[in-house]
Amino acid sequence: MINISLNNEPKQIAANTLLSDALVQWGFGEIKIAVAINSEFVPRSTYSKRKLDDGDQIDIVKPVGGG
């Protein structure tokens, strides 16, 4: 298990977990979101290639509609 921060909340997740798999676990599988890891935006096209590392700080933002 590794320790990460998800929106400033401590979490544990299996080592070598892909971002795409973690998002499904956390309930964000089909939701349009933006993800930053360690303050760097992660392109959606790389979610299935990006492994999470111990100490990663993950920020997930849902878009807000309005006008």
mmCIF file of C-alpha atoms in Angstrom:
data_model
loop_
_atom_site.group_PDB
_atom_site.id
_atom_site.type_symbol
_atom_site.label_atom_id
_atom_site.label_comp_id
_atom_site.label_asym_id
_atom_site.label_seq_id
_atom_site.Cartn_x
_atom_site.Cartn_y
_atom_site.Cartn_z
ATOM 1 C CA MET A 1 0.000 0.000 0.000
ATOM 2 C CA ILE A 2 1.071 3.560 -0.658
ATOM 3 C CA ASN A 3 -0.088 6.793 0.963
ATOM 4 C CA ILE A 4 -1.499 9.573 -1.192
ATOM 5 C CA SER A 5 -3.514 12.728 -0.646
ATOM 6 C CA LEU A 6 -6.854 13.024 -2.448
ATOM 7 C CA ASN A 7 -8.228 16.571 -2.289
ATOM 8 C CA ASN A 8 -6.241 17.062 0.936
ATOM 9 C CA GLU A 9 -7.582 13.849 2.520
ATOM 10 C CA PRO A 10 -5.112 11.052 3.319
ATOM 11 C CA LYS A 11 -5.822 7.787 1.482
ATOM 12 C CA GLN A 12 -4.109 4.448 1.015
ATOM 13 C CA ILE A 13 -4.123 2.607 -2.276
ATOM 14 C CA ALA A 14 -2.363 -0.447 -3.678
ATOM 15 C CA ALA A 15 1.100 0.159 -5.086
ATOM 16 C CA ASN A 16 1.278 0.436 -8.893
ATOM 17 C CA THR A 17 -2.358 1.527 -9.183
ATOM 18 C CA LEU A 18 -3.112 3.395 -12.393
ATOM 19 C CA LEU A 19 -4.860 6.742 -12.137
ATOM 20 C CA SER A 20 -7.730 5.459 -14.298
ATOM 21 C CA ASP A 21 -8.328 2.528 -11.920
ATOM 22 C CA ALA A 22 -8.131 4.753 -8.848
ATOM 23 C CA LEU A 23 -10.683 7.155 -10.318
ATOM 24 C CA VAL A 24 -13.123 4.273 -10.817
ATOM 25 C CA GLN A 25 -12.516 3.115 -7.220
ATOM 26 C CA TRP A 26 -13.230 6.616 -5.935
ATOM 27 C CA GLY A 27 -16.468 6.926 -7.930
ATOM 28 C CA PHE A 28 -15.217 9.248 -10.692
ATOM 29 C CA GLY A 29 -15.235 6.679 -13.505
ATOM 30 C CA GLU A 30 -17.734 8.312 -15.855
ATOM 31 C CA ILE A 31 -17.754 11.847 -14.463
ATOM 32 C CA LYS A 32 -16.093 14.687 -16.361
ATOM 33 C CA ILE A 33 -13.313 15.917 -14.103
ATOM 34 C CA ALA A 34 -9.921 17.559 -14.204
ATOM 35 C CA VAL A 35 -7.030 15.928 -12.344
ATOM 36 C CA ALA A 36 -3.778 17.402 -11.103
ATOM 37 C CA ILE A 37 -1.033 15.339 -9.487
ATOM 38 C CA ASN A 38 1.546 17.247 -7.474
ATOM 39 C CA SER A 39 0.127 20.508 -8.890
ATOM 40 C CA GLU A 40 0.549 19.400 -12.535
ATOM 41 C CA PHE A 41 -2.468 18.905 -14.799
ATOM 42 C CA VAL A 42 -2.787 15.325 -16.074
ATOM 43 C CA PRO A 43 -4.220 14.962 -19.610
ATOM 44 C CA ARG A 44 -7.191 12.573 -19.731
ATOM 45 C CA SER A 45 -5.449 10.591 -22.490
ATOM 46 C CA THR A 46 -2.742 9.552 -20.000
ATOM 47 C CA TYR A 47 -4.969 8.415 -17.102
ATOM 48 C CA SER A 48 -4.582 4.742 -18.092
ATOM 49 C CA LYS A 49 -0.774 5.037 -18.218
ATOM 50 C CA ARG A 50 -0.081 7.139 -15.099
ATOM 51 C CA LYS A 51 0.851 5.083 -12.011
ATOM 52 C CA LEU A 52 0.290 6.644 -8.636
ATOM 53 C CA ASP A 53 3.338 6.978 -6.399
ATOM 54 C CA ASP A 54 3.728 7.139 -2.637
ATOM 55 C CA GLY A 55 3.243 10.717 -1.491
ATOM 56 C CA ASP A 56 1.362 11.906 -4.597
ATOM 57 C CA GLN A 57 -0.999 14.804 -3.996
ATOM 58 C CA ILE A 58 -4.038 14.368 -6.213
ATOM 59 C CA ASP A 59 -6.555 17.145 -6.765
ATOM 60 C CA ILE A 60 -9.808 16.406 -8.555
ATOM 61 C CA VAL A 61 -12.031 19.208 -9.746
ATOM 62 C CA LYS A 62 -15.506 18.847 -11.212
ATOM 63 C CA PRO A 63 -16.471 21.514 -13.730
ATOM 64 C CA VAL A 64 -19.143 23.954 -12.593
ATOM 65 C CA GLY A 65 -21.821 24.898 -15.083
ATOM 66 C CA GLY A 66 -23.425 28.259 -15.158
ATOM 67 C CA GLY A 67 -23.940 31.308 -17.139
#
